[in-house]
Coordinates of C-alpha atoms and ligand atoms in Angstrom, one line a residue:
M1 CA 12.7 -4.0 -30.3
A2 CA 13.1 -3.4 -26.6
E3 CA 11.3 -0.4 -24.8
H4 CA 12.8 2.9 -23.8
V5 CA 11.5 3.2 -20.4
V6 CA 9.5 0.1 -18.3
I7 CA 7.7 1.4 -15.3
I8 CA 6.6 -1.6 -12.7
G9 CA 4.1 -0.5 -10.6
S10 CA 0.9 1.7 -10.9
G11 CA 0.8 3.7 -7.5
P12 CA 1.8 7.9 -7.3
A13 CA 5.3 6.5 -8.2
G14 CA 4.5 4.5 -11.4
W15 CA 2.3 7.2 -12.4
A16 CA 4.3 10.3 -11.8
S17 CA 7.4 8.2 -13.9
A18 CA 5.1 7.7 -16.6
I19 CA 3.8 11.1 -17.0
Y20 CA 7.7 12.7 -17.1
T21 CA 9.1 10.1 -19.4
A22 CA 6.2 10.1 -21.6
R23 CA 6.1 14.0 -21.9
A24 CA 9.7 13.1 -22.8
T25 CA 8.6 11.2 -25.5
L26 CA 10.2 8.2 -24.0
H27 CA 6.9 6.3 -24.7
P28 CA 6.8 4.7 -21.4
L29 CA 5.0 1.2 -20.6
V30 CA 3.4 0.4 -17.1
I31 CA 2.9 -2.8 -16.2
E32 CA 0.7 -2.0 -13.9
G33 CA -0.1 -5.6 -11.8
A34 CA -2.4 -8.0 -12.7
L35 CA -6.1 -8.6 -11.5
T36 CA -6.1 -11.9 -9.5
E37 CA -7.2 -13.0 -6.1
E38 CA -3.9 -13.3 -4.6
N39 CA -3.4 -9.5 -5.4
R40 CA -6.8 -8.9 -4.3
M41 CA -6.3 -10.7 -0.7
Q42 CA -2.5 -9.4 -0.4
G43 CA -3.8 -5.9 -1.1
T44 CA -1.3 -5.6 -4.4
L45 CA -4.2 -4.5 -7.1
P46 CA -3.3 -2.0 -10.0
L47 CA -3.1 1.4 -8.3
G48 CA -1.4 0.4 -5.2
Q49 CA -2.3 1.7 -1.5
L50 CA -4.3 4.7 -2.3
A51 CA -7.0 3.0 -4.2
L52 CA -7.2 1.3 -0.3
T53 CA -8.0 4.3 0.8
T54 CA -10.7 6.8 1.0
E55 CA -10.0 10.4 1.6
V56 CA -6.7 11.9 0.8
E57 CA -6.6 15.5 2.6
N58 CA -3.1 16.2 2.1
Y59 CA -2.1 15.9 -1.4
P60 CA -1.0 19.2 -2.8
G61 CA -3.7 20.3 -5.6
F62 CA -7.0 19.0 -4.1
P63 CA -8.4 21.5 -1.9
V64 CA -12.3 20.9 -2.4
A65 CA -14.7 18.2 -3.6
N66 CA -15.6 19.5 -7.1
L67 CA -13.7 17.2 -9.4
G68 CA -17.2 15.7 -10.7
Q69 CA -17.2 15.6 -14.4
Y70 CA -14.2 13.8 -15.6
L71 CA -14.8 10.8 -13.1
D72 CA -18.6 10.8 -13.5
N73 CA -17.9 10.0 -17.2
A74 CA -14.9 8.2 -17.0
I75 CA -15.5 5.2 -14.4
D76 CA -18.1 2.7 -14.0
K77 CA -21.2 3.7 -12.4
E78 CA -20.5 1.3 -9.5
R79 CA -17.2 2.1 -8.4
R80 CA -17.7 6.3 -9.2
Q81 CA -21.2 5.9 -6.9
Y82 CA -18.5 4.5 -4.1
M83 CA -15.4 7.4 -4.8
A84 CA -18.8 9.9 -4.3
D85 CA -19.8 8.1 -1.0
H86 CA -16.4 8.2 0.9
R87 CA -15.4 12.2 -0.5
G88 CA -15.0 14.4 2.3
H89 CA -12.7 17.5 1.7
G90 CA -10.2 16.2 -0.5
V91 CA -10.1 14.0 -3.4
S92 CA -10.3 10.2 -2.5
G93 CA -7.4 7.6 -2.8
P94 CA -9.0 5.7 -5.4
E95 CA -9.7 9.0 -7.4
L96 CA -6.4 10.4 -6.8
M97 CA -5.4 7.4 -8.9
E98 CA -7.8 7.1 -11.7
L99 CA -6.9 10.6 -12.3
M100 CA -3.0 9.7 -12.5
R101 CA -3.5 6.9 -14.6
Q102 CA -5.3 9.4 -16.9
Q103 CA -3.1 12.0 -16.6
A104 CA -0.4 9.2 -17.6
L105 CA -2.8 7.8 -20.5
N106 CA -3.3 11.8 -22.0
F107 CA 0.7 11.6 -23.2
G108 CA 0.6 8.3 -24.7
T109 CA 1.5 6.1 -21.5
R110 CA 1.1 2.2 -22.6
I111 CA -0.7 -0.1 -19.7
L112 CA -0.2 -3.6 -19.4
T113 CA -2.6 -5.4 -16.3
D114 CA 0.0 -8.1 -16.2
D115 CA 2.8 -8.7 -12.9
V116 CA 6.3 -8.7 -13.5
V117 CA 7.2 -12.3 -12.4
K118 CA 10.9 -12.4 -12.9
V119 CA 13.5 -9.9 -14.3
D120 CA 17.1 -10.5 -15.4
F121 CA 19.0 -7.3 -15.2
S122 CA 22.3 -9.3 -15.8
K123 CA 22.3 -8.5 -19.5
H124 CA 21.3 -5.6 -21.3
P125 CA 18.7 -4.7 -22.1
F126 CA 17.2 -6.1 -19.0
Q127 CA 14.4 -8.5 -19.6
L128 CA 11.1 -8.8 -17.5
T129 CA 9.1 -11.6 -17.9
T130 CA 5.1 -11.3 -16.7
L131 CA 2.8 -13.5 -15.3
E132 CA 1.1 -14.1 -18.6
G133 CA 4.2 -15.7 -20.0
K134 CA 4.9 -12.1 -21.8
V135 CA 8.9 -11.6 -22.1
I136 CA 9.6 -7.8 -22.6
E137 CA 13.0 -5.9 -23.0
A138 CA 13.8 -2.7 -21.7
L139 CA 16.5 -0.3 -21.9
A140 CA 15.5 1.5 -18.2
V141 CA 13.7 -0.1 -15.8
I142 CA 11.9 2.0 -12.9
V143 CA 10.7 -0.2 -10.1
A144 CA 7.5 1.6 -8.6
T145 CA 6.2 -1.3 -6.7
G146 CA 5.3 -0.1 -3.7
A147 CA 4.9 -2.1 -0.6
R148 CA 1.8 -4.0 1.6
A149 CA 0.3 -4.4 4.8
N150 CA 2.0 -7.3 7.1
Y151 CA -0.2 -10.1 8.6
L152 CA 0.6 -12.0 11.5
G153 CA 0.6 -15.3 9.0
L154 CA -2.1 -17.2 11.5
P155 CA -4.0 -19.6 9.3
S156 CA -7.5 -17.8 10.5
E157 CA -6.6 -14.2 9.4
D158 CA -6.6 -15.9 5.5
R159 CA -9.9 -17.6 6.7
F160 CA -11.9 -14.6 7.6
K161 CA -10.0 -11.7 5.2
N162 CA -13.4 -10.0 3.7
Q163 CA -14.9 -11.5 6.5
G164 CA -13.8 -9.1 9.3
V165 CA -10.2 -9.7 8.8
S166 CA -8.4 -6.5 7.4
A167 CA -5.6 -4.6 7.1
C168 CA -6.9 -1.3 6.3
A169 CA -9.7 0.4 8.3
V170 CA -9.9 3.7 6.2
C171 CA -11.0 1.1 3.4
D172 CA -13.3 -1.6 5.4
G173 CA -13.9 0.2 8.7
A174 CA -17.4 1.8 7.5
L175 CA -18.6 -1.5 6.6
P176 CA -22.1 -2.4 8.2
R177 CA -20.6 -5.5 10.1
F178 CA -18.1 -2.8 12.3
R179 CA -21.2 -0.5 13.1
N180 CA -21.8 -0.5 16.7
K181 CA -19.6 -3.4 17.6
P182 CA -16.4 -4.1 19.2
V183 CA -13.2 -4.6 17.0
V184 CA -9.7 -5.4 17.3
V185 CA -6.7 -3.8 16.0
I186 CA -3.2 -5.2 16.3
G187 CA -0.1 -3.1 16.9
G188 CA 1.8 -0.6 18.6
G189 CA 3.0 1.8 16.1
D190 CA 1.3 4.7 14.2
S191 CA -0.6 3.0 12.3
A192 CA -2.4 1.0 14.8
M193 CA -3.0 4.4 16.7
E194 CA -4.4 6.1 13.6
E195 CA -6.6 2.9 12.6
A196 CA -7.9 2.4 16.6
G197 CA -8.8 6.1 16.2
Y198 CA -10.5 6.1 13.0
L199 CA -12.6 2.7 14.1
T200 CA -13.9 4.4 16.7
K201 CA -16.2 6.6 14.2
F202 CA -18.0 3.4 13.8
A203 CA -17.4 0.6 16.0
S204 CA -18.9 0.3 19.7
K205 CA -15.5 -0.1 21.0
V206 CA -11.9 -0.7 19.9
Y207 CA -9.3 -3.3 21.8
L208 CA -5.9 -2.5 20.9
V209 CA -3.8 -5.5 21.4
H210 CA 0.1 -5.1 21.8
R211 CA 2.9 -7.1 22.2
R212 CA 4.6 -5.0 24.9
D213 CA 3.7 -2.6 27.5
K214 CA 4.6 0.9 26.1
F215 CA 3.3 1.6 22.5
R216 CA 6.4 2.1 19.5
A217 CA 4.1 5.2 18.7
S218 CA 4.5 8.9 18.5
K219 CA 4.0 10.2 21.7
I220 CA 0.9 12.6 20.5
M221 CA -0.7 9.5 18.6
A222 CA -0.2 7.2 21.4
D223 CA -2.0 9.8 24.1
R224 CA -4.7 10.5 21.5
A225 CA -5.5 6.9 21.5
L226 CA -5.1 6.7 25.3
A227 CA -7.3 9.4 25.9
N228 CA -10.1 8.0 23.7
P229 CA -12.4 6.0 26.0
K230 CA -13.7 3.6 23.3
I231 CA -9.9 2.5 22.9
E232 CA -9.0 -0.2 25.3
P233 CA -5.4 -1.2 25.0
K234 CA -4.7 -5.0 25.9
W235 CA -0.7 -4.9 26.9
N236 CA 1.6 -7.6 26.9
S237 CA -0.5 -9.5 24.4
V238 CA -0.6 -12.0 21.3
V239 CA -3.1 -13.0 19.2
D240 CA -3.6 -16.8 19.2
E241 CA -6.6 -17.1 16.8
V242 CA -9.1 -15.2 15.2
L243 CA -12.4 -16.8 16.1
G244 CA -15.3 -17.1 14.0
N245 CA -17.5 -19.3 11.6
D246 CA -18.5 -19.3 8.0
K247 CA -21.5 -17.9 7.9
T248 CA -21.1 -14.9 9.7
G249 CA -16.9 -14.3 9.8
V250 CA -15.4 -13.0 12.7
T251 CA -16.9 -13.4 16.3
G252 CA -13.8 -12.6 18.2
V253 CA -10.1 -12.8 19.0
R254 CA -8.4 -15.1 21.3
I255 CA -5.2 -13.4 22.9
R256 CA -2.6 -14.9 25.2
H257 CA -0.5 -13.0 27.8
V258 CA 3.0 -13.0 27.1
D259 CA 4.5 -13.2 30.4
D260 CA 1.8 -16.3 31.4
P261 CA 1.1 -18.3 28.1
S262 CA -1.9 -19.7 30.9
R263 CA -3.6 -16.2 30.9
V264 CA -5.7 -16.4 27.6
E265 CA -8.7 -14.0 27.2
E266 CA -11.5 -14.1 24.4
L267 CA -12.2 -10.6 23.2
E268 CA -15.8 -10.7 21.3
A269 CA -15.5 -8.9 17.9
T270 CA -17.1 -8.6 14.5
G271 CA -13.7 -7.0 13.3
Y272 CA -10.1 -7.8 13.4
F273 CA -7.2 -5.1 11.8
C274 CA -3.5 -5.9 11.4
A275 CA -1.8 -2.8 11.7
I276 CA 1.9 -4.3 12.5
G277 CA 3.9 -2.8 9.4
H278 CA 4.5 -3.0 6.1
T279 CA 6.2 -5.0 3.4
P280 CA 8.3 -3.9 0.4
N281 CA 7.2 -5.9 -3.2
T282 CA 10.9 -7.1 -4.2
D283 CA 10.1 -11.0 -4.1
F284 CA 9.8 -10.6 -8.5
L285 CA 13.1 -8.8 -8.2
G286 CA 15.4 -12.4 -7.4
G287 CA 17.7 -10.4 -5.3
Q288 CA 19.4 -8.5 -8.4
L289 CA 19.1 -5.3 -6.6
T290 CA 20.6 -4.4 -3.2
L291 CA 18.4 -4.0 -0.7
N292 CA 18.5 -1.9 2.8
E293 CA 18.4 -3.9 6.0
K294 CA 14.5 -3.6 6.3
G295 CA 14.1 -5.3 2.9
Y296 CA 13.2 -1.7 1.0
I297 CA 15.8 -1.1 -2.6
L298 CA 18.7 0.7 -1.4
W299 CA 19.1 4.5 -3.7
T300 CA 23.0 3.6 -3.9
T301 CA 23.6 7.5 -4.5
P302 CA 21.8 10.0 -1.9
Q303 CA 19.2 12.0 -3.6
R304 CA 19.4 9.8 -6.6
T305 CA 17.1 7.2 -7.9
Y306 CA 19.9 5.1 -8.7
T307 CA 19.8 1.1 -7.9
N308 CA 23.2 -1.0 -7.7
V309 CA 22.1 -2.1 -11.6
E310 CA 22.7 0.8 -14.1
G311 CA 19.8 1.7 -15.9
V312 CA 17.3 0.6 -13.0
F313 CA 15.9 2.8 -10.8
A314 CA 13.5 2.7 -8.1
A315 CA 10.8 5.1 -6.7
G316 CA 8.0 5.5 -4.1
D317 CA 7.6 3.0 -1.0
V318 CA 9.2 0.3 -2.4
A319 CA 12.6 2.0 -1.5
D320 CA 11.3 4.2 1.0
D321 CA 10.8 2.9 4.8
Y322 CA 10.4 6.4 6.1
Y323 CA 8.4 8.9 4.4
R324 CA 5.7 6.7 3.0
Q325 CA 3.7 9.6 1.6
A326 CA 1.9 9.8 -1.7
I327 CA 3.6 12.9 -2.3
T328 CA 6.9 11.7 -1.3
A329 CA 6.3 9.0 -3.4
A330 CA 5.3 10.9 -6.7
G331 CA 8.2 13.1 -5.9
S332 CA 10.5 10.1 -6.2
G333 CA 8.8 9.0 -9.0
C334 CA 9.5 12.6 -10.9
M335 CA 13.4 12.1 -9.6
A336 CA 13.5 8.3 -11.0
A337 CA 11.9 9.5 -14.4
L338 CA 14.5 12.6 -15.2
D339 CA 17.1 10.0 -13.8
A340 CA 16.1 7.5 -16.4
E341 CA 16.0 10.0 -19.6
R342 CA 19.2 11.3 -18.6
W343 CA 20.7 8.0 -18.0
L344 CA 18.9 7.1 -21.7
A345 CA 20.7 10.5 -23.2
A346 CA 24.1 10.2 -21.9
K347 CA 23.9 6.4 -22.9
G348 CA 23.3 7.7 -26.8
F349 CA 19.7 5.9 -26.5
E350 CA 17.5 8.4 -27.9
Ligands
NAP1 P1 5.7 0.4 12.8 O1 6.1 1.7 13.2 O2 6.5 -0.4 12.2 O3 5.3 -0.1 14.1 C1 4.8 -2.0 13.9 C2 4.1 -2.2 15.4 O4 3.8 -3.6 15.0 C3 4.9 -2.2 16.4 O5 4.2 -1.5 17.3 C4 5.2 -3.9 16.9 O6 5.5 -4.3 17.8 C5 4.1 -4.5 16.0 N1 4.6 -5.6 15.4 C6 4.9 -5.9 14.4 N2 5.2 -7.0 14.2 C7 4.4 -7.8 15.1 C8 4.0 -9.1 15.3 N3 4.5 -9.9 14.4 N4 3.4 -9.4 16.3 C9 2.7 -8.2 16.9 N5 3.1 -7.2 17.1 C10 3.9 -6.8 16.3 O7 4.8 0.5 11.6 P2 3.7 1.4 11.5 O8 3.1 2.0 12.4 O9 3.0 1.3 10.0 O10 4.7 2.9 11.1 C11 5.7 2.8 9.8 C12 5.7 4.1 9.5 O11 4.8 5.2 9.2 C13 6.5 5.2 10.6 O12 7.5 5.8 10.5 C14 5.1 5.9 11.3 O13 5.6 6.8 12.2 C15 4.4 6.2 9.8 N6 3.3 6.4 10.4 C16 2.9 7.8 10.2 C17 1.9 8.0 10.7 C18 1.2 9.4 10.9 O14 2.1 10.0 11.3 N7 0.0 9.8 10.2 C19 0.8 7.1 10.5 C20 0.6 5.5 10.1 C21 2.4 5.5 9.5 P3 6.8 -3.8 18.6 O15 6.4 -2.1 18.9 O16 6.8 -4.1 19.9 O17 7.9 -3.6 17.9

C-alpha cells in the first residue's frame, strides 16, 4: 500500500515536515539517509548539516544550556560527551537534530535509515527506490535533502579528508592537530570569513586564499577578517595541491598566483578548510524536478512549497540558495507539511 507522505531528508526541514504531518495523522515515513562512508565523506549523513556544527545560538527556543536529562538518557555516552564538550550558551547542532528527530518519533513518525537513489514522479503513486533496493510508493513526497559543502575536486583533497582537510571549521577546528599551528581557508565569501575567524581561536595563523583581489563577503565580515591580526589574505591565488603524507596528513598547501602561474608558494599548514559554497542534494531526482539557475529546486508558486510535479513538495536548503538557516529550513518544512496535507485532502486521499 502506498504511503501517504514520504519525507526525504533529515535536517530541520525534514523533521519539521514530519512533526506536522505526523500530528495531522498522515503517518509520515522519513527516509533519513544512509550511514555510508560516501555520505560521511561528503557530509550528507543523517541529521544534515546541523549535525556537523557545534553551538546554535540563533534557533528560537534554546536560550540556556539546561537540556540535560533527556539527552543523558537518550544518546549514547560517547556521542553525548562530544555534545557536552561543545556546549555554549545555546543548543548544539547535533543536540537540536536529535531533539527534532525524537519529537517526530513521539508523534508516530516512522524512520528508514537509507538513501533514496531514484525517483519516478511520472506515475502516481510516486515510486522511490532506495540504496538497499526497497521500492516505496507514496501519494505525496516532501524533498528535504539539503545541501552539502563544495570542494575544489583535487585528488589531494580527497586523500587527506579527515587528516586535515575539512569543509567545516566549527566541526573540526578544535581538533588537536590545528592547535597553535597555521591553517589555510579557501574562499572569499561570508562562509570563508566566518570559518577563518572561528579558526583563529585555535590556530596560530590563518591564511585566507582567494582567487580574486576582492572578497565577495559582506563588508562587515570582510572588514572583520582583514582586521584580525591572525588572518593573512593571499589574494589572486588558487590552490595547486594539498601537501602531506599518510602518517601526519596535511602539512601544507601549494598555491599559485593567477596572473603569473610561475609564482608558486608553499604555505606550511596542518589544516585545509574549503569554504567555496554549497551544492544542493538533487542528483537522485534524475532531472524530474525543475531547478533554478543555481541548481536548487524551484518553488513554482511564490510562498508555496510546490514543485513542478503536483504532489511533490520541497523544503529547506535544497530549495533555498539564499537564507540557508536552520529556522528557515524548519519553517519551510512546516509549510511543505501543510501544503502536502491540503493537497492530499483536496485529492480525497485522507
Ligand atoms: P559564496 O558567497 O558563493 O562564496 C563562495 C566563495 O568561494 C567566493 O568567494 C568564490 O570566489 C569562491 N569560490 C567558488 N568556487 C571556487 C573555486 N572553484 N575556486 C576558488 N574559489 C572559489 O558562498 P558562501 O560564502 O558559502 O555563502 C553562501 C551564502 O550564505 C551567502 O549568501 C552568504 O551571505 C551566506 N552566509 C552568511 C553568513 C553569515 O551572515 N553569518 C555566513 C555564511 C554564509 P569568487 O568570489 O571569485 O566567486
